XYZ file of C-alpha atoms in Angstrom:
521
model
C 117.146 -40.766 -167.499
C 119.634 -38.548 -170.010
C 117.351 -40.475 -172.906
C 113.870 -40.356 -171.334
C 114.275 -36.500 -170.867
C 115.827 -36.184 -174.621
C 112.859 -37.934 -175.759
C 110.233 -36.137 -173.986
C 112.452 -32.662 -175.255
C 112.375 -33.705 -178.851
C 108.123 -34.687 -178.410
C 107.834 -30.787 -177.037
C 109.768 -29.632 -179.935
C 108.042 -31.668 -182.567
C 104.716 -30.476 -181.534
C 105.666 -27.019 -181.311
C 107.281 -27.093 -184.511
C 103.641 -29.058 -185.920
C 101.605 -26.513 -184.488
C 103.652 -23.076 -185.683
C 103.504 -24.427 -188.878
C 99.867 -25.069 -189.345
C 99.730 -21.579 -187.411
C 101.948 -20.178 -190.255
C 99.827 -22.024 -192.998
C 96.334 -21.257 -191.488
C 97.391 -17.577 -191.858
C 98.302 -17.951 -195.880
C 95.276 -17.552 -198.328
C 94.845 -19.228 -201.169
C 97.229 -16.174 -203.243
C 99.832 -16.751 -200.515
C 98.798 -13.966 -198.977
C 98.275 -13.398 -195.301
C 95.673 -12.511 -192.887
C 94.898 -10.534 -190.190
C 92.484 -10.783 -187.816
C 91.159 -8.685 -185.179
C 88.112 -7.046 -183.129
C 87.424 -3.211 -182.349
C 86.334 -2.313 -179.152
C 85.109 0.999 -177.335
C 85.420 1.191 -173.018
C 81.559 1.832 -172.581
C 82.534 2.650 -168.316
C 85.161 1.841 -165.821
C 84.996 -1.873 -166.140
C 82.540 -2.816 -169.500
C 84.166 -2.927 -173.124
C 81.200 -3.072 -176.029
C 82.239 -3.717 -179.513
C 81.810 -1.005 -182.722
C 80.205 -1.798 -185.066
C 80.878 -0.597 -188.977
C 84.139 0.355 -187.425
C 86.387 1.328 -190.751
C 89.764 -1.002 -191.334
C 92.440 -0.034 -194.100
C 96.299 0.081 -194.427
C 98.175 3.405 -194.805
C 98.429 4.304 -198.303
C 96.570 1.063 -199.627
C 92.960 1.290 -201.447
C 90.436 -0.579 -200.140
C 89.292 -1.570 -196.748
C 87.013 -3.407 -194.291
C 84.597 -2.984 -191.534
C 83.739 -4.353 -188.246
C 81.016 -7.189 -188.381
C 78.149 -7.435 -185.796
C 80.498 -8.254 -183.146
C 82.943 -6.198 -183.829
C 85.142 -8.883 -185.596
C 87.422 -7.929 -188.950
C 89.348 -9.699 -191.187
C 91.909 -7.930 -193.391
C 94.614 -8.890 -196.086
C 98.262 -8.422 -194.743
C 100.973 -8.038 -197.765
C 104.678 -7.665 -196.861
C 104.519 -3.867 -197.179
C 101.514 -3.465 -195.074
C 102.328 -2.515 -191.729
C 100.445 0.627 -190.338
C 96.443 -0.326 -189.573
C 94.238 2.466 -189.464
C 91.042 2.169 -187.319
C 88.312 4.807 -187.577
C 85.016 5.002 -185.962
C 82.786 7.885 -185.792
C 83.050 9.964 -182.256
C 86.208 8.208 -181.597
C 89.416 9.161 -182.499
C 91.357 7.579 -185.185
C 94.009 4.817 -184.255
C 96.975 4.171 -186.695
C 99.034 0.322 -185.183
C 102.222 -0.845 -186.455
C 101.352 -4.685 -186.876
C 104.614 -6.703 -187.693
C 102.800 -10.222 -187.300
C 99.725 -12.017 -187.944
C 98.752 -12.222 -184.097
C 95.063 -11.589 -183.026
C 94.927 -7.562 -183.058
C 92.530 -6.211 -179.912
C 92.153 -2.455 -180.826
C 90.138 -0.268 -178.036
C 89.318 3.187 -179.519
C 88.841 6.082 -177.264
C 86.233 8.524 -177.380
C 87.722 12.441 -178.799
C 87.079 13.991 -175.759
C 88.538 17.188 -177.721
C 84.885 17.677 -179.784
C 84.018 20.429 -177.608
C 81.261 22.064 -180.022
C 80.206 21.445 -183.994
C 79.143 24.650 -186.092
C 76.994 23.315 -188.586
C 76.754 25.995 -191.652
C 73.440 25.314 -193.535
C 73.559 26.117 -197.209
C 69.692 26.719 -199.182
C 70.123 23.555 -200.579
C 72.435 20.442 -200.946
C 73.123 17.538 -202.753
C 73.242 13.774 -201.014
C 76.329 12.572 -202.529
C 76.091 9.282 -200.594
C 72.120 8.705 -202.250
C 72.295 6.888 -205.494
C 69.457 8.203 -206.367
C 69.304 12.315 -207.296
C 68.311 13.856 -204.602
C 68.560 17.511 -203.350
C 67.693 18.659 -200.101
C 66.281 21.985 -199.826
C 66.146 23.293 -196.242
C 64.656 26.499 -193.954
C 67.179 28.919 -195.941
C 65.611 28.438 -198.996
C 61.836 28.785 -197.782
C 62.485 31.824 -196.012
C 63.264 33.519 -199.235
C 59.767 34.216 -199.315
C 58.064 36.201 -197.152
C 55.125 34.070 -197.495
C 55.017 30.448 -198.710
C 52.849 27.159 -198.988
C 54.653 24.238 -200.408
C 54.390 25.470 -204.355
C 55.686 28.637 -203.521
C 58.366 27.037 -201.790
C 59.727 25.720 -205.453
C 59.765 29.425 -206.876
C 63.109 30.358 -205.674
C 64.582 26.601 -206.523
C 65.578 25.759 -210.477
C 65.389 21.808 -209.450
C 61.388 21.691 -209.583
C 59.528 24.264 -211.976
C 56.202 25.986 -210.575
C 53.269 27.566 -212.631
C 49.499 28.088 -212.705
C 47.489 25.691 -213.742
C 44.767 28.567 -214.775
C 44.113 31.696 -213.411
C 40.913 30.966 -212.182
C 41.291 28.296 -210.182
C 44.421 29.180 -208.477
C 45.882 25.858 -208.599
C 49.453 25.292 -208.765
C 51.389 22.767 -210.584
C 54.684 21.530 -210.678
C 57.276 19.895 -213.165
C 60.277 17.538 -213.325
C 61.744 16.355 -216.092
C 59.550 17.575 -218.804
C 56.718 15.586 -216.842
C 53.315 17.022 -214.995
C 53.150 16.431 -211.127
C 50.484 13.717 -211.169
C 54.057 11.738 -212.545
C 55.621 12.370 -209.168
C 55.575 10.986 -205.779
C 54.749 13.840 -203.196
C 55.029 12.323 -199.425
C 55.160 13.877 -196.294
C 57.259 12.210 -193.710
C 57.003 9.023 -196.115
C 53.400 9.238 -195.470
C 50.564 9.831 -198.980
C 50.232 13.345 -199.138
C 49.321 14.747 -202.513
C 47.524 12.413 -204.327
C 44.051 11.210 -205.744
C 41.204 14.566 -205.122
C 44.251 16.160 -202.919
C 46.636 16.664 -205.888
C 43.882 19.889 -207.411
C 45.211 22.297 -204.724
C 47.147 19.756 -202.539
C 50.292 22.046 -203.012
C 48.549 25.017 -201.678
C 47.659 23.350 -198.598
C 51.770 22.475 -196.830
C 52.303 25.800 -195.115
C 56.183 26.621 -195.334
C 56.294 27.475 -191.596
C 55.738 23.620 -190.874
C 58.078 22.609 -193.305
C 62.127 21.681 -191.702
C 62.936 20.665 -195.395
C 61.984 18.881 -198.500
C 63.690 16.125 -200.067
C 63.875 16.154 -203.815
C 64.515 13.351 -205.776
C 64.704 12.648 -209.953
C 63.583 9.647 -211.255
C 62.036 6.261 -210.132
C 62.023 6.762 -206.222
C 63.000 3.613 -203.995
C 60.498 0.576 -203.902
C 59.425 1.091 -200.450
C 57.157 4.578 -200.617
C 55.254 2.839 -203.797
C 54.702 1.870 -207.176
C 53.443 5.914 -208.162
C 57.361 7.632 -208.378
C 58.006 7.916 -212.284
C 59.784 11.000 -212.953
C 60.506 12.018 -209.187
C 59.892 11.873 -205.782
C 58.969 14.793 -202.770
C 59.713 14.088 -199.427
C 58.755 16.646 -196.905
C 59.554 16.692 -193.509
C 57.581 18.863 -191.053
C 59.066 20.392 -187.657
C 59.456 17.922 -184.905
C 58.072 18.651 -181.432
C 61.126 17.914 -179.389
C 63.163 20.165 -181.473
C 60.790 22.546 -182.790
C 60.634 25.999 -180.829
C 58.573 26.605 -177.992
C 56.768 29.375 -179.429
C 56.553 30.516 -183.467
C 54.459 33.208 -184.495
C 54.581 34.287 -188.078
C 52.651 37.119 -189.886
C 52.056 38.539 -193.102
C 50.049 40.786 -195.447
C 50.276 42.256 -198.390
C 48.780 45.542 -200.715
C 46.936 42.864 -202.519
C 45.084 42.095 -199.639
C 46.654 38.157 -199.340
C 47.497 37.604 -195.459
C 48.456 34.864 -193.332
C 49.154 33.668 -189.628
C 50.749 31.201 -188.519
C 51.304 29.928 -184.854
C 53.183 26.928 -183.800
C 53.738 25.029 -179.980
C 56.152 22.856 -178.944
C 56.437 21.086 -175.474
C 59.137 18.694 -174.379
C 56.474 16.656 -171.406
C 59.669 14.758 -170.692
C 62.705 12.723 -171.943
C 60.240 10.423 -173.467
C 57.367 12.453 -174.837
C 56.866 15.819 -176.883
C 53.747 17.283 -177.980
C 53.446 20.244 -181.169
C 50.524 21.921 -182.201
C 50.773 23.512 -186.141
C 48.057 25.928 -187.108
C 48.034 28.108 -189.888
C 45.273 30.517 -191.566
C 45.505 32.399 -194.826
C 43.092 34.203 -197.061
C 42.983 36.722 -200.510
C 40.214 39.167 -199.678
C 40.272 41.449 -202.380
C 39.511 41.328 -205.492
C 42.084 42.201 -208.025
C 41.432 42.884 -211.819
C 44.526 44.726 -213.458
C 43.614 44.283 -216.760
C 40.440 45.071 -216.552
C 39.023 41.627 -218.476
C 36.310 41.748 -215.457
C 37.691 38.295 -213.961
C 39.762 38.131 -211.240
C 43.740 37.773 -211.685
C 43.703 35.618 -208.528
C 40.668 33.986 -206.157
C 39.886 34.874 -203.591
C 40.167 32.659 -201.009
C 39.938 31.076 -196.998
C 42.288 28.614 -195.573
C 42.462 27.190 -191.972
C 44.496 24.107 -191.337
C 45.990 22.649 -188.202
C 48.027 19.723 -187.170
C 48.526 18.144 -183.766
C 51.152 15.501 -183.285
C 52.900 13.572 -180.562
C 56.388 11.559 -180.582
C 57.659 9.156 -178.045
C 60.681 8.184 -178.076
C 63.119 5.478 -176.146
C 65.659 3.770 -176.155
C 64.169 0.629 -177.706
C 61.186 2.250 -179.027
C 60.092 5.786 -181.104
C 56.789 6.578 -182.091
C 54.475 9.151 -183.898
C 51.014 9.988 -184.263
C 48.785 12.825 -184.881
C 45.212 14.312 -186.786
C 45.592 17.079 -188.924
C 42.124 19.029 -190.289
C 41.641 21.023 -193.041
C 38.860 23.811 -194.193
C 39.204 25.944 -197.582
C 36.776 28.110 -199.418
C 37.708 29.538 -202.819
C 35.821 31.705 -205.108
C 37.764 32.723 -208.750
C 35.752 34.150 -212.071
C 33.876 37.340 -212.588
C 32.851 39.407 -209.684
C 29.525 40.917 -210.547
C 30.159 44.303 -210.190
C 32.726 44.050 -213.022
C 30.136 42.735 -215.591
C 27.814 45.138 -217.554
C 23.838 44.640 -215.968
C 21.953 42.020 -217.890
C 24.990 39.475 -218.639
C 26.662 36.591 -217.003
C 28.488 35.639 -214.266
C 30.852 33.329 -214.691
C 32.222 32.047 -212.177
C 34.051 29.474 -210.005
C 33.766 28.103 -206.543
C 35.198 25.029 -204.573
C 35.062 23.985 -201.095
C 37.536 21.350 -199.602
C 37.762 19.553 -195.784
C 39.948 17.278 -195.193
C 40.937 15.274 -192.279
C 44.002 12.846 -191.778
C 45.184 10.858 -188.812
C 48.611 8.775 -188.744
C 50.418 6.688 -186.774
C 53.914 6.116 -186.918
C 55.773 3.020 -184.951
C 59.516 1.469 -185.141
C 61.527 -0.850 -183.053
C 65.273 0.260 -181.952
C 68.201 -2.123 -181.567
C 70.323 0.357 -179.839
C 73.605 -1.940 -180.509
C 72.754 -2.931 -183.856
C 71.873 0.236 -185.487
C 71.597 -1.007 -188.633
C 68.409 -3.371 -187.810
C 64.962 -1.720 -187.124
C 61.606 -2.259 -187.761
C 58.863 -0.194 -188.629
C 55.046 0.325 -189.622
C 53.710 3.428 -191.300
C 49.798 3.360 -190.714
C 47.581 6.611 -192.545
C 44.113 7.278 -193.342
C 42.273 10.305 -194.806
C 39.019 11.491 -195.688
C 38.871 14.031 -198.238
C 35.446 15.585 -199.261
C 35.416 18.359 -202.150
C 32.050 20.564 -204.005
C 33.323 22.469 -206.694
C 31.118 24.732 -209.550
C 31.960 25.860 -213.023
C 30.780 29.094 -215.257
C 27.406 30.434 -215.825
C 25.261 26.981 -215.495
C 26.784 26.513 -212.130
C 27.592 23.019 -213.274
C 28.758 21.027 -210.364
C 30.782 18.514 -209.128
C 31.118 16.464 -205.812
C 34.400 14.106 -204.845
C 34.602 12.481 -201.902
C 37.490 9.767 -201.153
C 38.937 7.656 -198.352
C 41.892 5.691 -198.227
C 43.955 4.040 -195.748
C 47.425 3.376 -196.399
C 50.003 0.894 -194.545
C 53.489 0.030 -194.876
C 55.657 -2.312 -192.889
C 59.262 -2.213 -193.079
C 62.129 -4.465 -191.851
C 65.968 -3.939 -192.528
C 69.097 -5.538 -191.612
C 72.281 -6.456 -192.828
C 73.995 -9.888 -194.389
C 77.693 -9.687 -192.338
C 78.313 -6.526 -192.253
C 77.359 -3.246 -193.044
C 78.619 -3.550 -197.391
C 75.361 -5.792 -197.476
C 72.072 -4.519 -196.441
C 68.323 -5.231 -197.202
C 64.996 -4.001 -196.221
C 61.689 -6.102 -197.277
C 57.949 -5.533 -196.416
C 54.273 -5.222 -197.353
C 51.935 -2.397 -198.060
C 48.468 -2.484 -198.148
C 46.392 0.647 -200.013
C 42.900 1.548 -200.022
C 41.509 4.246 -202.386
C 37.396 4.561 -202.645
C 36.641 7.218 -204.277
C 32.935 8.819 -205.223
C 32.906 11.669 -207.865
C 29.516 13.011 -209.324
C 29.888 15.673 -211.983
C 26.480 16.971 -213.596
C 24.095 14.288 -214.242
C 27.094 11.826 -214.041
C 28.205 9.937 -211.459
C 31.810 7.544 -210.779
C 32.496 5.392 -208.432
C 35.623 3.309 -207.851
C 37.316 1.123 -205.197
C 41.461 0.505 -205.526
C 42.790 -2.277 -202.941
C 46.136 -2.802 -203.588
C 48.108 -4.970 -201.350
C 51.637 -5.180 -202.419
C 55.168 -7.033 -201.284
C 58.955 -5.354 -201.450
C 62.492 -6.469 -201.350
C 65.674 -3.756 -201.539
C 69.111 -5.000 -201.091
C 71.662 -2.382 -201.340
C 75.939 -3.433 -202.161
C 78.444 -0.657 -200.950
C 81.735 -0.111 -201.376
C 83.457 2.322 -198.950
C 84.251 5.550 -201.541
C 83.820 3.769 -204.786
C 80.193 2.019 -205.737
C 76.609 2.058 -204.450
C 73.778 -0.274 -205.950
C 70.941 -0.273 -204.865
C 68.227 -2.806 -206.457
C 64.391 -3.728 -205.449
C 61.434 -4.848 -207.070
C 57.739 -4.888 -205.457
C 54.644 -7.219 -206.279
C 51.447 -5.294 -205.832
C 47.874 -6.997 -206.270
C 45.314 -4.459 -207.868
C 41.827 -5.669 -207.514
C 41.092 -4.058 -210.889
C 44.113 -4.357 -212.417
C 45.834 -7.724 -211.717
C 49.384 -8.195 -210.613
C 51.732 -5.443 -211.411
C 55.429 -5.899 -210.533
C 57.711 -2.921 -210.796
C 61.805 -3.294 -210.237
C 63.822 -0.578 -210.156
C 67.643 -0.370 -210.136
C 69.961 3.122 -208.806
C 74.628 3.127 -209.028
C 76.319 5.717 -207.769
C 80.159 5.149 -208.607
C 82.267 7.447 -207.439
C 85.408 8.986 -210.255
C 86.841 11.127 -207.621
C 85.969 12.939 -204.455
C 83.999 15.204 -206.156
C 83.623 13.269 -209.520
C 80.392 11.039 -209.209
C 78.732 9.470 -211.930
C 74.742 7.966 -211.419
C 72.518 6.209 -212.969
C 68.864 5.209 -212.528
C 66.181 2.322 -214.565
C 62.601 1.288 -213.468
C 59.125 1.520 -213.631
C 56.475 3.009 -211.948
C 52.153 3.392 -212.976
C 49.578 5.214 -211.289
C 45.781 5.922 -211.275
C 44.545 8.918 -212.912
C 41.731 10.589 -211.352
C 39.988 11.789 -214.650
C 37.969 14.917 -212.726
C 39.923 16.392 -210.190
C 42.941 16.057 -211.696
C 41.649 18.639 -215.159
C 39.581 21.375 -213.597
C 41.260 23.546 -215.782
C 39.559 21.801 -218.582
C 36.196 22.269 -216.799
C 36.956 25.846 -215.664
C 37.399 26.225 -219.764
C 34.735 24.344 -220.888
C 31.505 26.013 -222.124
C 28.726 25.854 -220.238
């Protein structure tokens, strides 16, 4: 009996001594150095635990780190001096662990109950230090400098994009960046076309700065996903939101020059799903100014009336926008014949514009995996122009209508360090210009293919690289890759740099009426 139970003992201690050591060995890398792993959970109510995701893993005083995977799994190098785990997540309060061993680590953050209330100072404008790419954001402050303001006169009190007049008779503002025209940069509105093909004459006039929540500037090739045009920048602008906008916003102004505007903006909250917003705006120069008496007019005069109505949806799973915005302008520049001596020419200069847009906005939520989504951008516009030049009234006539899609699906590849977005866009430009006895016609269908994948590294490196495929009908295949780093010196040391390619379509005619405002008749 003394034997049998000395054998059995001695089986119980073999095995246990087998299976600590393969324990002990399973937990020693290939560099002899151990591992720890673990999961990160949060207590969602009483009796349900959900895990964080892109919760941040380091050791005290060590560089480097990890984060959580999709289920809230981590693995993390242990060396011999490593002993106090840090555990971060946002909303939660940080968690420093003594870990002695290479045990399975269950960490359960708790929510800081002790954020009571966040003052958020706005400055006029900011840099994105976590964008590898350039990019400023200029908010409300900076708009309001002005007591008036469209989207070019927005730029006047910001050094990042320079503003000027194309020609005084025309009225037609133009911007610069980087030495470059703005027909070289991308202008979108809530990542949707906005100035671009006939629109891009007096498209800056016609963004009223009351609808505007901020502008995002960027320098350089722009990402892969809003296009192929972005060469030496990128605008984004983003308008007011109805479920966030005021209730009520009336806005007036006039001047001794005669130049006033109104603008009058609604916003309803229906309920926790839906919100509706109405943006109208009217402006107008009626008189006519000559201070230097060369009988033309310093500035045109001019009628604008644009509105926008939009609604948003918005769930837990799904969010959604759409809207129609309509546009009606009447401008008149040149010699006003009073000015001018009986018996002589008139020169002068007229244009008409209405426009019309309509969007549609759609993405899919994955409430516990934020970093997934899907989404589908959808646009069309009809933009009809009849302009005249100097004393033979020559005249010109642009009509175009496009359509422009974009479908957009990101995710990650383990965690949060790895992440890619990939797509298609499909564009339709047909334009119709006549100018004199002259008439151009052209039809653009581009569809086009995308791939980003973007490599981070908590406080140290960001790459981000993509390349699209788009199929011109006119043009044949053009590809255009495009590379942005970000590396980080020190906390307030960063160091970026930016490659690529980018082509457009020039629009010969509307894109030179100062030429044609010059021009003899």
């Amino acid at each position: 009996m003394k034997i049998k139970m000395k054998t059995i003992f001695l089986n119980i201690y073999t095995k246990f001594l087998i299976i600590n050591a393969l324990i002990f060995i399973s937990g020693i890398n290939a560099s002899g150095q151990s591992l720890l792993k673990g999961i990160v959970i949060a207590q969602k109510d009483a009796n349900q635990y959900e895990p964080l995701i892109g919760a941040s893993i380091r050791w005290q005083n060590a560089k480097g780190g990890t984060q959580t995977d999709t289920l809230g799994h981590f693995s993390l190098i242990k060396r011999p001096e490593n002993h106090q785990l840090i555990v971060s997540f946002t909303g939660y309060r940080t968690d420093t662990i003594m870990v002695h061993s290479l045990d399975f680590l269950q960490v359960t953050l708790q929510n800081d109950g002790q954020i009571q209330e966040v003052t958020v100072h706005a400055n006029a404008s900011t840099i994105d230090r976590l964008n590898p790419i350039q990019t400023e954001l200029i908010t409300t402050k900076t708009l309001a400098k002005a007591a008036c303001c469209n989207l070019s006169e927005g730029f006047e009190t910001n050094a990042s994009v320079s503003v000027s007049f194309a020609d005084a008779v025309t009225g037609a503002k133009q911007i610069q960046m980087l030495g470059l025209s703005g027909n070289y940069i991308q202008t979108n509105t809530e990542n949707l076309p906005s100035i671009r093909g006939l629109g891009s004459t007096f498209g800056l006039n016609y963004i009223p700065g009351t609808w505007i929540a901020s502008i995002d500037v960027a320098k350089g090739a722009s990402s892969v996903i809003n296009g192929y045009e972005s060469m030496t920048g990128a605008l984004n602008i983003e308008l007011q939101k109805p479920d966030n906008a005021d209730k009520l916003y009336v806005n007036t102004y006039l001047n001794s020059f005669g130049r006033g505007e109104l603008n009058v903006n609604f916003a309803k909250k229906i309920n926790e799903k839906w919100s509706v917003g109405l943006l109208s705006h009217g402006s107008g120069q009626a008189t006519s100014i000559d201070q230097n008496h060369d009988t033309f007019r310093d500035m045109p005069l001019f009628g604008l009336a644009t509105a926008l109505n939009r609604w948003k949806y918005q769930s837990d799973k799904w969010m959604a926008q759409f809207g129609i915005k309509g546009l009606y302008e009447n401008r008149t520049g040149g010699q006003e014949a009073s000015w001018v001596a009986s018996g002589k020419p008139i020169y002068e200069f007229g244009n008409t514009t209405q426009r019309l847009e309509a969007f549609g906005k759609i993405a899919q939520l994955f409430q516990h995996k934020p970093y997934k989504g899907l989404g589908l951008i959808l646009n069309a516009t009809i933009h009809d122009t009849k302009a005249y030049f100097g004393q033979a009234a020559r005249a010109y006539q642009g009509v175009e209508k496009s359509f422009y899609s974009n479908l957009i699906y990101q995710n990650i590849i383990q965690n949060t360090n790895h992440t890619y977005k990939i797509g298609g866009s499909f564009v339709l430009d047909d334009y119709q210009e006549k100018y004199l006895d002259s008439a151009f016609a052209r039809r653009e269908i581009v569809p086009g293919i995308f791939g980003e994948y973007t490599l981070t590294i908590p406080n140290k490196l960001i790459v981000v690289a993509g390349t699209r495929v788009d199929f011109h009908n006119l043009y044949g295949t053009r590809i255009t890759p495009r590379l942005h780093a970000k590396y980080d010196i020190s906390s307030n040391v960063h160091l970026r740099a930016s490659a690529g390619k980018g082509w457009r379509m020039p629009n010969a005619l509307a894109e030179n009426f100062g030429m044609l405002v010059n021009a003899l008749s």
